[in-house]
Tab-separated table of C-alpha atoms and ligand atoms in Angstrom:
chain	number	residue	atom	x	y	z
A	145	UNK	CA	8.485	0.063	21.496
A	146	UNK	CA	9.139	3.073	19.210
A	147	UNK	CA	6.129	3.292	16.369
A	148	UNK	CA	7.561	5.159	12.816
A	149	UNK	CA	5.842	5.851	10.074
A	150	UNK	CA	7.676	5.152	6.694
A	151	UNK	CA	6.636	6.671	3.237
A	152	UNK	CA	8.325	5.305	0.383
A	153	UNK	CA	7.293	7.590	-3.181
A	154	UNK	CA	6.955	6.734	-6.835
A	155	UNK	CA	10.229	5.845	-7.311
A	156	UNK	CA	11.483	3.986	-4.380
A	157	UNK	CA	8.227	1.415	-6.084
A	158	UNK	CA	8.860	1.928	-8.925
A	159	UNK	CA	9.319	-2.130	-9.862
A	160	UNK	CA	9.812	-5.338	-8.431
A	161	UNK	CA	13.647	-4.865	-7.464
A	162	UNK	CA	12.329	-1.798	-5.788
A	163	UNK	CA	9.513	-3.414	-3.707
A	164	UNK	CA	12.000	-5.681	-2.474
A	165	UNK	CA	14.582	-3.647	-1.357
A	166	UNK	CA	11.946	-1.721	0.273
A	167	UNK	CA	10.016	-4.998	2.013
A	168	UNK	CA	13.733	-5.255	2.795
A	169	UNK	CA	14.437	-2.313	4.865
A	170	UNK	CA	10.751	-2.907	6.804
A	171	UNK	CA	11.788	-6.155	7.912
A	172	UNK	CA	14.478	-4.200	8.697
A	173	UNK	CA	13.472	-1.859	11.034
A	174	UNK	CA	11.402	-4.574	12.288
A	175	UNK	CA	14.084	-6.663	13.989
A	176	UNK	CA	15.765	-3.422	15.589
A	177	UNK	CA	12.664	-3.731	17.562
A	178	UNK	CA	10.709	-0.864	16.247
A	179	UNK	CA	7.008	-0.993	15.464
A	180	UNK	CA	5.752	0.182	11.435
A	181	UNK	CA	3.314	1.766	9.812
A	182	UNK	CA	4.058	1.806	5.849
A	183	UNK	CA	2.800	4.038	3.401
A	184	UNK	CA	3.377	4.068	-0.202
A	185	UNK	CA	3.023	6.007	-3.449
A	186	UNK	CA	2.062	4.387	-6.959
A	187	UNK	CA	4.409	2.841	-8.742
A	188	UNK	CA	6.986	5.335	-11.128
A	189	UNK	CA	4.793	7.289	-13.194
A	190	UNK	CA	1.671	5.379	-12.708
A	191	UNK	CA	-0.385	8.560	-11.448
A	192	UNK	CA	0.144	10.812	-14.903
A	193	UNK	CA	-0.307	7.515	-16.763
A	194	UNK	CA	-3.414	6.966	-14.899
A	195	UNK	CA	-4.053	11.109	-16.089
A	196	UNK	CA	-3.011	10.452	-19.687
A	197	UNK	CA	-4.955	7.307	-20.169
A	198	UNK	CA	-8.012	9.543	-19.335
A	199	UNK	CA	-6.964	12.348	-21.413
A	200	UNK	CA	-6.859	9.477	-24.159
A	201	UNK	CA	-10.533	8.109	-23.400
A	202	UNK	CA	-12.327	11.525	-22.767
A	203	UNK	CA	-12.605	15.043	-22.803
A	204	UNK	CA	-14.856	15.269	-19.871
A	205	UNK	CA	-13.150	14.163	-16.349
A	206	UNK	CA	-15.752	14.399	-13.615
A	207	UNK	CA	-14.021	14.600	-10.675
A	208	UNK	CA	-15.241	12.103	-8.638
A	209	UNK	CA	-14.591	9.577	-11.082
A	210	UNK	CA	-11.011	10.591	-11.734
A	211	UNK	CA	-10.310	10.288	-7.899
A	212	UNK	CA	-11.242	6.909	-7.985
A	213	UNK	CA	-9.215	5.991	-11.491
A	214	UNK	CA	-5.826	7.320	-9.740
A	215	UNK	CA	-6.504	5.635	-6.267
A	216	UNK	CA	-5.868	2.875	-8.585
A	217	UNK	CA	-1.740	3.625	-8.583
A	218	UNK	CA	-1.516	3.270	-4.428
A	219	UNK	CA	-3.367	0.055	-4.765
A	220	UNK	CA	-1.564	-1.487	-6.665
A	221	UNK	CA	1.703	-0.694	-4.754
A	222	UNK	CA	0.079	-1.600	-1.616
A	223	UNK	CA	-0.948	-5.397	-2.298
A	224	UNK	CA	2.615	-6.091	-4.126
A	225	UNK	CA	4.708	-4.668	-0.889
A	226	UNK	CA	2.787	-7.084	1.514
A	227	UNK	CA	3.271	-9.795	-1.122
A	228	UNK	CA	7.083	-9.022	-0.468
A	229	UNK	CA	6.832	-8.501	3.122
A	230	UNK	CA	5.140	-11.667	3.662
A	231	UNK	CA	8.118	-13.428	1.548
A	232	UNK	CA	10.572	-12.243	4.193
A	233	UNK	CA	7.998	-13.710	7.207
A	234	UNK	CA	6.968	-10.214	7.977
A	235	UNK	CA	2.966	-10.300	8.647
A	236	UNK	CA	1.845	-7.463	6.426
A	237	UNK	CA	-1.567	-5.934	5.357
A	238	UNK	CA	-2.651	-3.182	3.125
A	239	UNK	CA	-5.302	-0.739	3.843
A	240	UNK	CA	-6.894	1.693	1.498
A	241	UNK	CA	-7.032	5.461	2.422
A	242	UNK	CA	-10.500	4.800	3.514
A	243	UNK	CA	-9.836	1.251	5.631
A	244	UNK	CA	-7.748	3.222	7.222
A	245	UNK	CA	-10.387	5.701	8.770
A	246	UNK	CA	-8.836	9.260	6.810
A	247	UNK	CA	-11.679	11.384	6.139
A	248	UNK	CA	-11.468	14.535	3.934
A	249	UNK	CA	-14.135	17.055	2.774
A	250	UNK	CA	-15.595	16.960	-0.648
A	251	UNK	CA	-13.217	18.725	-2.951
A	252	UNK	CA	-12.112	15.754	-5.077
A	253	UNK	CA	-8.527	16.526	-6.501
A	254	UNK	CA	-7.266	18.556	-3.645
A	255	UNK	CA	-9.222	17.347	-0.539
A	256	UNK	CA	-7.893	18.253	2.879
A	257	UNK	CA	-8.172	15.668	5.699
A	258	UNK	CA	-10.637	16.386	7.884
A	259	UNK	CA	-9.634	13.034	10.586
A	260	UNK	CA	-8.048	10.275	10.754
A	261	UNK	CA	-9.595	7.573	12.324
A	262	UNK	CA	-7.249	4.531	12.631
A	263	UNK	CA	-8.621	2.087	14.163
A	264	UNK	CA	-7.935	-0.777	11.860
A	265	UNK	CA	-4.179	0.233	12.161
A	266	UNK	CA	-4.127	0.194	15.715
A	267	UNK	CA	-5.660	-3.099	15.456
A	268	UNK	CA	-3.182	-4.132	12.891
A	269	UNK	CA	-0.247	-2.965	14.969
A	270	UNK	CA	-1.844	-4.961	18.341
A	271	UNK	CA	-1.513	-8.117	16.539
A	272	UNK	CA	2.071	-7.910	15.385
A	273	UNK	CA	1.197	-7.110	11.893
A	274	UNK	CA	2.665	-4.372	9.387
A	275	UNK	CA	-0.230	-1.735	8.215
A	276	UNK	CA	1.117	-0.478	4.476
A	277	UNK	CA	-1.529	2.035	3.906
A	278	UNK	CA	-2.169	3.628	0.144
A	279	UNK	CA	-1.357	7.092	0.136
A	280	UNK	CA	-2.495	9.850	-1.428
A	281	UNK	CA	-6.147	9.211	-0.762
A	282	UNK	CA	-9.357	9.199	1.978
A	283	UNK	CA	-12.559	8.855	2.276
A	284	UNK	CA	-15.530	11.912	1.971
A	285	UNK	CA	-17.712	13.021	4.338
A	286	UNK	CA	-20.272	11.866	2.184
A	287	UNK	CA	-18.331	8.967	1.333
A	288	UNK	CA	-16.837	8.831	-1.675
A	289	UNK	CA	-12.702	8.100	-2.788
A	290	UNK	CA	-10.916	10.924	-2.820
A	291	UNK	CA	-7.422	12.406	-3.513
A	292	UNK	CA	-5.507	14.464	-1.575
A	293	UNK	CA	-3.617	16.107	-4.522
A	294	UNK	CA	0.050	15.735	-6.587
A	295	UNK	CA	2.472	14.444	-4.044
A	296	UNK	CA	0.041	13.808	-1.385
A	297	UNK	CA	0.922	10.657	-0.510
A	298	UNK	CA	3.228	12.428	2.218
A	299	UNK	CA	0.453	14.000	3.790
A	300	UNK	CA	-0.808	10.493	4.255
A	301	UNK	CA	2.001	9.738	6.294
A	302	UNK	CA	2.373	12.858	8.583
A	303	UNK	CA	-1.199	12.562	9.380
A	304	UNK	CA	-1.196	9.070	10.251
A	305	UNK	CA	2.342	9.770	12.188
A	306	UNK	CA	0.287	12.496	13.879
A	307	UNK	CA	-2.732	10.497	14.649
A	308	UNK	CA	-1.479	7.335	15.546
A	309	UNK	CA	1.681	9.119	18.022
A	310	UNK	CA	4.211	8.155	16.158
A	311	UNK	CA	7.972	9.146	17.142
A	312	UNK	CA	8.662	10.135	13.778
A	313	UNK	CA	7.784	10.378	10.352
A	314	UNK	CA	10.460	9.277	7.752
A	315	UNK	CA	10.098	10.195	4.235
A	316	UNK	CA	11.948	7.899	1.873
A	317	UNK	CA	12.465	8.920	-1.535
A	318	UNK	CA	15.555	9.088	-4.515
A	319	UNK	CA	17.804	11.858	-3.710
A	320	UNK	CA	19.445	11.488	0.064
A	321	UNK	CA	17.392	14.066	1.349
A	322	UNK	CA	17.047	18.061	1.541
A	323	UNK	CA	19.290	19.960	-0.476
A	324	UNK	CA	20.415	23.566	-1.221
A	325	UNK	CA	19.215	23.422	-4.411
A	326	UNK	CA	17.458	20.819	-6.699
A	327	UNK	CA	20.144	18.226	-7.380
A	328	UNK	CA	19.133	17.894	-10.520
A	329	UNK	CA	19.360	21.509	-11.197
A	330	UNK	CA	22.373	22.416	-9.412
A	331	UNK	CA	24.661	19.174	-9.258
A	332	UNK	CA	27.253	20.867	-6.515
A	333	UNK	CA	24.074	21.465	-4.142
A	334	UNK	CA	24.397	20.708	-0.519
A	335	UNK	CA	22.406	18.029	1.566
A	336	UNK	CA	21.599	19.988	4.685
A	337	UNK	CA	21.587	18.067	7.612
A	338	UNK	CA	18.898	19.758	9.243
A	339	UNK	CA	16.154	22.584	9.018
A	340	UNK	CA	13.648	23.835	10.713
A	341	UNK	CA	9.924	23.685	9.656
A	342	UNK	CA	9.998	27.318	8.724
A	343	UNK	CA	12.651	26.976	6.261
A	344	UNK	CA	11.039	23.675	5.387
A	345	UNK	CA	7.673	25.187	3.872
A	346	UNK	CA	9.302	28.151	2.318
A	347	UNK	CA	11.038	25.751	0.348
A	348	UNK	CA	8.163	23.379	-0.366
A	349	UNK	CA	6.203	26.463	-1.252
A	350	UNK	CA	8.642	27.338	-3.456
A	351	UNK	CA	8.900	24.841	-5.748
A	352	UNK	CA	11.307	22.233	-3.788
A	353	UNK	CA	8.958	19.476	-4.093
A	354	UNK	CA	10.826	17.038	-2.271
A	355	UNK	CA	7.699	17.032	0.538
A	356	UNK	CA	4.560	18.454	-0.330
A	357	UNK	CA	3.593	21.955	1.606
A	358	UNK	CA	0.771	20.331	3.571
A	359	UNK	CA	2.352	17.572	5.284
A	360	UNK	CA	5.338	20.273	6.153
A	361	UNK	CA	2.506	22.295	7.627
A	362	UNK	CA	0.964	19.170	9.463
A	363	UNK	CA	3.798	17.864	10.522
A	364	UNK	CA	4.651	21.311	12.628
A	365	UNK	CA	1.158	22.100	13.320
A	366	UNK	CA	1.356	18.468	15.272
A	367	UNK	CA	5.073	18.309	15.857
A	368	UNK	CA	5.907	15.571	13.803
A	369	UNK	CA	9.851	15.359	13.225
A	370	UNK	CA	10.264	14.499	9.881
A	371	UNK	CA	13.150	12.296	8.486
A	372	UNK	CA	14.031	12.669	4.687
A	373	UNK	CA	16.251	10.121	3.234
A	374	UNK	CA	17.087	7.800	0.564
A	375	UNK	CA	15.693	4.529	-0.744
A	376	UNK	CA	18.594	3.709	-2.351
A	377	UNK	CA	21.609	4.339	-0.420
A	378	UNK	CA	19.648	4.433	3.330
A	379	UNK	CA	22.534	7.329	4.381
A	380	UNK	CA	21.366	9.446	7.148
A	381	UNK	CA	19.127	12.491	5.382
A	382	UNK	CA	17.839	15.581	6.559
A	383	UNK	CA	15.380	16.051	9.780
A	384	UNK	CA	12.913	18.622	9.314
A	385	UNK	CA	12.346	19.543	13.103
A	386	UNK	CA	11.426	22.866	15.417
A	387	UNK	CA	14.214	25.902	14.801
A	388	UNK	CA	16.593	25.728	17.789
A	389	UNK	CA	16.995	28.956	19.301
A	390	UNK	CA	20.491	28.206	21.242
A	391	UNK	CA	21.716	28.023	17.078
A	392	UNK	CA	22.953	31.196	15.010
A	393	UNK	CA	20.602	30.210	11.306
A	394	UNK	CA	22.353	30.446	8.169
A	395	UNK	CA	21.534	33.649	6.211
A	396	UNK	CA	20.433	31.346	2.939
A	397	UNK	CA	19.868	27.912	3.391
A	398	UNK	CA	18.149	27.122	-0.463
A	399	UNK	CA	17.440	28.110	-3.578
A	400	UNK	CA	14.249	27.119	-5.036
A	401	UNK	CA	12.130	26.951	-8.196
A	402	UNK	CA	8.883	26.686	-9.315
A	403	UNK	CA	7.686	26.258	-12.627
A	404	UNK	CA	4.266	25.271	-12.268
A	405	UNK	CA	2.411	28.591	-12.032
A	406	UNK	CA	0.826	31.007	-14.306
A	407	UNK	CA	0.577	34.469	-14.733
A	408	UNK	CA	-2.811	36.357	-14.534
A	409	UNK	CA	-3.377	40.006	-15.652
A	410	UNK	CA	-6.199	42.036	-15.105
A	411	UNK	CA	-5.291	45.557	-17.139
A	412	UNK	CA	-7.841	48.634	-16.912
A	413	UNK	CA	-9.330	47.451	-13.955
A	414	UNK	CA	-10.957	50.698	-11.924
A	415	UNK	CA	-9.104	51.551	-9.039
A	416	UNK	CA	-12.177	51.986	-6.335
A	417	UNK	CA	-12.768	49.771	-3.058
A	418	UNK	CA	-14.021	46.589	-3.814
A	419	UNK	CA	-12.623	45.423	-7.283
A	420	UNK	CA	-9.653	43.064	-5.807
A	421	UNK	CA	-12.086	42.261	-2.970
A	422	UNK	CA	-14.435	40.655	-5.264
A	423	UNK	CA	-11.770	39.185	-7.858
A	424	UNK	CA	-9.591	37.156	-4.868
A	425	UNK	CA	-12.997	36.171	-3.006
A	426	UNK	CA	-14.030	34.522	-6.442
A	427	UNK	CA	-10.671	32.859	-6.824
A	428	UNK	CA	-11.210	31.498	-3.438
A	429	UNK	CA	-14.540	29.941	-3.912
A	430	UNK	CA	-13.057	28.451	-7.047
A	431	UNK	CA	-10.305	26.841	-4.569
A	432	UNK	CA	-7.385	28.498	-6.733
A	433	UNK	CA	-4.377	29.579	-4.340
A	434	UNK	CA	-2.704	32.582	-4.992
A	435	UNK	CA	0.066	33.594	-4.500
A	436	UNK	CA	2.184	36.649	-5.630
A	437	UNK	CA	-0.159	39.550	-6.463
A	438	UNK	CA	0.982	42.967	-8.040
A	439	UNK	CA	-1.331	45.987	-8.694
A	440	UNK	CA	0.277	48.968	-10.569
A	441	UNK	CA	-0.342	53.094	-9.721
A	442	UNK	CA	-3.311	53.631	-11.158
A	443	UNK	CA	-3.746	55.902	-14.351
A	444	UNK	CA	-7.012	57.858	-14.900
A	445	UNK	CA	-8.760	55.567	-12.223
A	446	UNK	CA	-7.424	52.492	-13.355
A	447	UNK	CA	-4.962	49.627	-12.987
A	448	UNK	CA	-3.479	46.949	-13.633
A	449	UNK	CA	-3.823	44.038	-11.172
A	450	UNK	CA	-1.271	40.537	-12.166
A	451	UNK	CA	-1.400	37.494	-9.888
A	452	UNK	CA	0.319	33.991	-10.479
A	453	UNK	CA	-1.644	30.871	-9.633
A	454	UNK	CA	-0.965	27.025	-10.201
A	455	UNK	CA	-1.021	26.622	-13.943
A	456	UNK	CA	-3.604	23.739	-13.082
A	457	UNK	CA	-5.971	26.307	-11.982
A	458	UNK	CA	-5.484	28.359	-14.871
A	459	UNK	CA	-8.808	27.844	-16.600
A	460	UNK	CA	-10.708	28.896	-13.320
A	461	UNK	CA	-8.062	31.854	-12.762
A	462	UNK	CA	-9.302	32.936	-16.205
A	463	UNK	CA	-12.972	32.470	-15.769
A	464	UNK	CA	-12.662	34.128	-12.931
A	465	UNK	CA	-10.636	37.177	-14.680
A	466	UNK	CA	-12.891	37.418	-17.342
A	467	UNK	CA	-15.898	37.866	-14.813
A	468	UNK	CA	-14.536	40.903	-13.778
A	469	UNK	CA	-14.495	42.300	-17.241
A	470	UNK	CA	-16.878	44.731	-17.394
A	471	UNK	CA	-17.878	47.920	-19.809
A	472	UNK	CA	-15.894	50.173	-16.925
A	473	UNK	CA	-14.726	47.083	-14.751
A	474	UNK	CA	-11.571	46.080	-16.775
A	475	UNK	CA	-10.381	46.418	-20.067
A	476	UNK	CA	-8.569	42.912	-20.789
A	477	UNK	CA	-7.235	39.851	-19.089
A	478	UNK	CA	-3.777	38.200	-20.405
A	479	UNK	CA	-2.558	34.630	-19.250
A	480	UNK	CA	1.208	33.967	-19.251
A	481	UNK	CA	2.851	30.553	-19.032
A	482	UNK	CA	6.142	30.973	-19.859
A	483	UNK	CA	7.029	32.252	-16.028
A	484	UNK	CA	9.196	30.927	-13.165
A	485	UNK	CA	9.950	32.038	-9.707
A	486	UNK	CA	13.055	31.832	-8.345
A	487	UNK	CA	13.480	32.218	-4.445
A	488	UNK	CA	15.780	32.656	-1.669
A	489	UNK	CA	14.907	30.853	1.717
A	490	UNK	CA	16.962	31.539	4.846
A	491	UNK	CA	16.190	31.689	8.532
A	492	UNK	CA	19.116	34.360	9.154
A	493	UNK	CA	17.543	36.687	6.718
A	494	UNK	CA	15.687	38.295	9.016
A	495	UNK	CA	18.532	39.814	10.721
A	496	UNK	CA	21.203	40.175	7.599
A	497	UNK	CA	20.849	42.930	5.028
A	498	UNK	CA	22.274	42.875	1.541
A	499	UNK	CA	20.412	39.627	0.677
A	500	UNK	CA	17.897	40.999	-1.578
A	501	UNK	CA	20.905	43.561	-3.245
A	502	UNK	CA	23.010	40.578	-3.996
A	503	UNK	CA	20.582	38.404	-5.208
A	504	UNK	CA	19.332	41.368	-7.890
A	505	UNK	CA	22.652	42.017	-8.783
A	506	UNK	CA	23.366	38.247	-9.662
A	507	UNK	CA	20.272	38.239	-11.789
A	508	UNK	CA	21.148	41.457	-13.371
A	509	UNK	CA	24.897	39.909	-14.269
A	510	UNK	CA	22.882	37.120	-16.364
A	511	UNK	CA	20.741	39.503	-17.731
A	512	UNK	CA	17.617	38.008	-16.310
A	513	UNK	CA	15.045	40.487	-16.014
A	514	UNK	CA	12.590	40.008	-12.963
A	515	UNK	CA	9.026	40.628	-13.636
A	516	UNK	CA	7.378	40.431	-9.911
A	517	UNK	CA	8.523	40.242	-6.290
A	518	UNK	CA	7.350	38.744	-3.225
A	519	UNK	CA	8.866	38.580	0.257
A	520	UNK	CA	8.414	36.807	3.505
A	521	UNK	CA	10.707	37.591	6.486
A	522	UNK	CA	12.992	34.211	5.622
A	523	UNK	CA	12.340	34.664	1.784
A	524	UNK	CA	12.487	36.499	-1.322
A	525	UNK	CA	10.917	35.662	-4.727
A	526	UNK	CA	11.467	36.619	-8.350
A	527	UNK	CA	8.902	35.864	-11.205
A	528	UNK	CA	11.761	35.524	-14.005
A	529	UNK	CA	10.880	34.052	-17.823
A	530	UNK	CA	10.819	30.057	-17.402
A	531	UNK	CA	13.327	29.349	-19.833
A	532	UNK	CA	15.699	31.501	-17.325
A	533	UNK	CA	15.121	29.982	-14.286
A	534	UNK	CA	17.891	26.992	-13.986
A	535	UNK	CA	20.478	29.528	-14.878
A	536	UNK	CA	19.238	31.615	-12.519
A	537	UNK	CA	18.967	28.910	-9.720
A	538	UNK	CA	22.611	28.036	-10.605
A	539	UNK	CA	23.720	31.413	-10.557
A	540	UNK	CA	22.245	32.131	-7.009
A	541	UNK	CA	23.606	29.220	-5.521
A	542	UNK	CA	27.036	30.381	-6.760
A	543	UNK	CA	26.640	33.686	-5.580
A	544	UNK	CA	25.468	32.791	-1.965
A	545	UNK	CA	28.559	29.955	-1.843
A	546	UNK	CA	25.859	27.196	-0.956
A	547	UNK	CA	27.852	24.654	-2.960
A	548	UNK	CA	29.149	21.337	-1.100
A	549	UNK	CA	32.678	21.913	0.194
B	759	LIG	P1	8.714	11.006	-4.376
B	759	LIG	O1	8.178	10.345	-5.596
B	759	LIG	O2	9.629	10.131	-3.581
B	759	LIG	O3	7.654	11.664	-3.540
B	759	LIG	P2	9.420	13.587	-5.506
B	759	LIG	O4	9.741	13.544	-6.951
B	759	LIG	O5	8.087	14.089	-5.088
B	759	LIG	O6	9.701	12.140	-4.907
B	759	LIG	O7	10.527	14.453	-4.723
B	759	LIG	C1	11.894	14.180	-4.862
B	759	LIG	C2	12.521	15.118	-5.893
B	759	LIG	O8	12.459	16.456	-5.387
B	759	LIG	C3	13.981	14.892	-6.144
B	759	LIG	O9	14.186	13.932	-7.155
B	759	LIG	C4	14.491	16.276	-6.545
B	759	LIG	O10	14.730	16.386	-7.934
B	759	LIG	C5	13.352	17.216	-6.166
B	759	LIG	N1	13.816	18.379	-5.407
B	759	LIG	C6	13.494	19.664	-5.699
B	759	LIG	N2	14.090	20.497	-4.851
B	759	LIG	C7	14.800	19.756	-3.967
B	759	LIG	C8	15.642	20.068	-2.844
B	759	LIG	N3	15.848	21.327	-2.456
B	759	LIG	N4	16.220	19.034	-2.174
B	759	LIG	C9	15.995	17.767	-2.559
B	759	LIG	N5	15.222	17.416	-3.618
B	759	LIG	C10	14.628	18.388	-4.326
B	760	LIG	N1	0.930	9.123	-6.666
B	760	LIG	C1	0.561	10.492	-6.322
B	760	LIG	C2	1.259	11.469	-7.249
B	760	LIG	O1	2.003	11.059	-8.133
B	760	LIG	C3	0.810	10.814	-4.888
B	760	LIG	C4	2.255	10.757	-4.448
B	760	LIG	O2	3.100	10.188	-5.133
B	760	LIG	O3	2.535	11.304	-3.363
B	760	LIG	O4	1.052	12.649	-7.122
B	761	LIG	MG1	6.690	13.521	-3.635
């Protein structure tokens, strides 16, 4: 018997129609014989109304105690889909993140699983019955809820696909699967029928949020296959799976965007040995990922060093800035929010030249000026002004002919 794993998000829950086409489908895949694990987000928008209702009741959000308010969301969704499931004879039962034996490290908000135990789903699965496990959450070391961060409910499900040997991991959500663009960006965009798990976390690191980075990075670390698809139409999707070599890669597969970071300026800082050492290892022990990073010629013995980071973590990127400042150290730190990036992902890159021309040439054609850089060998990134980036996206996607045929 083949064991899946199945992750239905926000909206494939969002309300009762939606729990019971997706009790449906598990009853489903049942009767063709295959055995389920289930894991599932909170309901629509539950998590930022979960976020707003604290907003609305305080100004001071310890951490632990948020973790456990938006555990809260998976709950929910969890007891209602067995209710379903057990309406259509299917012996269901739900398991919090921490019944279900994953165990992260401390950092509430963003905690990174550290194991995943599983015992009670084995159990579950021995006796014929259907584990639908809340996502998004685990257990501490020192045993308290936490979350995994935004969109993490997918890392639930690679790492109990990983951990419990699962053929697959299938990742059901409300567009038919990976596309060349955002579909709601670029409506001509392209479902690609397959890429490869480098492409994949280019494009989640770049903004396509249609699986978070670290279950892309999970899933190949433990060579998961990973099946997106729909919740509403069921049509085949994309699989997310190792390159194959015997295969000639497309030069750009996707254009991506990401307009959730923040721009971070140090200017006058003194150009010696140790100045960005000390800045980045600060940002680190804050937790704040970087991730493009520009420092200027220096004038005089300074520079200028800029570096975007999620705008979540701007308060700590600015703390952090602003410890730097100095009588000598650095003159002034500025904060920008108004920036997007706008990036090119592509396996066949590597080999083709021209790509970066043609992609600065398209944004010069719309007038969008590009205010940082950043390449890997299968991508290139441009900071543009936020406001820019969908015209930008569309743009690209014209330029590189990515549009369905
Ligand atoms: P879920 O709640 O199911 O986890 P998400 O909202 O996290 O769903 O992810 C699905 C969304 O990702 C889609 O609605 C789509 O707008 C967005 N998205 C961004 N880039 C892409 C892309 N390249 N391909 C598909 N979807 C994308
Ligand atoms: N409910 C969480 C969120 O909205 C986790 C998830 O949906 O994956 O971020
Ligand atoms: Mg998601």
């Amino acid at each position: 018997m083949t064991l899946v794993v199945q992750k239905f998000g926000g909206t494939s829950v969002a309300d009762a129609d939606r729990m019971q086409a997706v009790a449906e489908h598990v009853a489903r895949t049942r009767r063709s014989g295959d055995d389920v694990v289930v894991v599932v987000s909170a309901m629509g928008r539950t998590t930022d109304d979960l976020l707003h209702l604290a907003e609305q009741v305080s100004g001071v959000h310890p951490a632990r105690e948020m973790d456990m308010l938006l555990t809260a969301g998976e709950r929910m969704s969890m007891a209602l889909l067995c209710m379903a499931l057990a309406e259509r004879g299917v012996p269901a039962a739900s398991f919090t993140g921490s019944q279900a034996g994953i165990i992260t490290d401390t950092l509430h908000r963003k905690a990174r699983i550290l194991e995943v135990k599983g015992d009670r789903l084995r159990a579950a699965l021995a006796e014929g019955v259907v584990p639908v496990v809340a996502g998004f959450q685990g257990v501490s070391s020192t045993r308290d809820i936490t979350t995994l961060g935004r969109g993490g409910s997918d890392v639930t499900a690679v790492a109990l696909a990983a951990a419990l040997g699962a053929a697959r991991c299938e990742i059901y959500t409300d567009v038919s699967g990976v596309f060349s663009a955002d579909p709601r960006v670029v409506p001509t965009a392209r479902k690609l029928p397959r890429v490869s798990f480098e492409e994949m976390l280019e494009i989640a690191a770049t903004g396509g949020r249609v699986l978070m980075l670290r279950s892309v990075e999970f899933a190949r670390n433990h060579h998961v296959p990973l099946l997106v698809r729909s919740s509403f139409t069921w049509e085949p999707g994309t699989i997310v799976i190792e390159e194959d070599p015997s295969m000639e890669q497309p030069v750009v597969s996707a254009v991506t965007h990401d307009t959730s970071q923040a721009k971070i300026t140090l200017s006058g800082v003194a150009d010696r040995p140790g100045i960005a050492a000390t800045l980045f290892r600060r940002l680190a022990e804050r937790s704040v990922n970087v991730d493009m990073i520009v420092q200027n010629i220096s004038h005089d013995g300074m520079t200028d060093i800029s570096f975007t980071a999620p705008r979540e973590d701007l308060a700590a990127s600015r703390e952090v800035a602003e410890s730097m400042l100095g009588p000598l150290e650095a003159a002034e730190v500025i904060t920008d929010e108004d920036v997007a990036t706008v990036s090119l992902v592509g396996a066949g890159m590597k080999t083709h030249p021209g790509v970066t021309a043609t992609m600065f040439e398209t944004l010069a054609a719309e007038g969008i000026n590009i205010e940082m850089i950043s390449t890997s060998p299968i991508r290139i990134s441009c900071m543009v002004r936020s406001d820019l980036a969908e015209k930008a996206v569309q743009a690209l996607h014209r330029a590189f002919e990515l549009d369905a045929a």
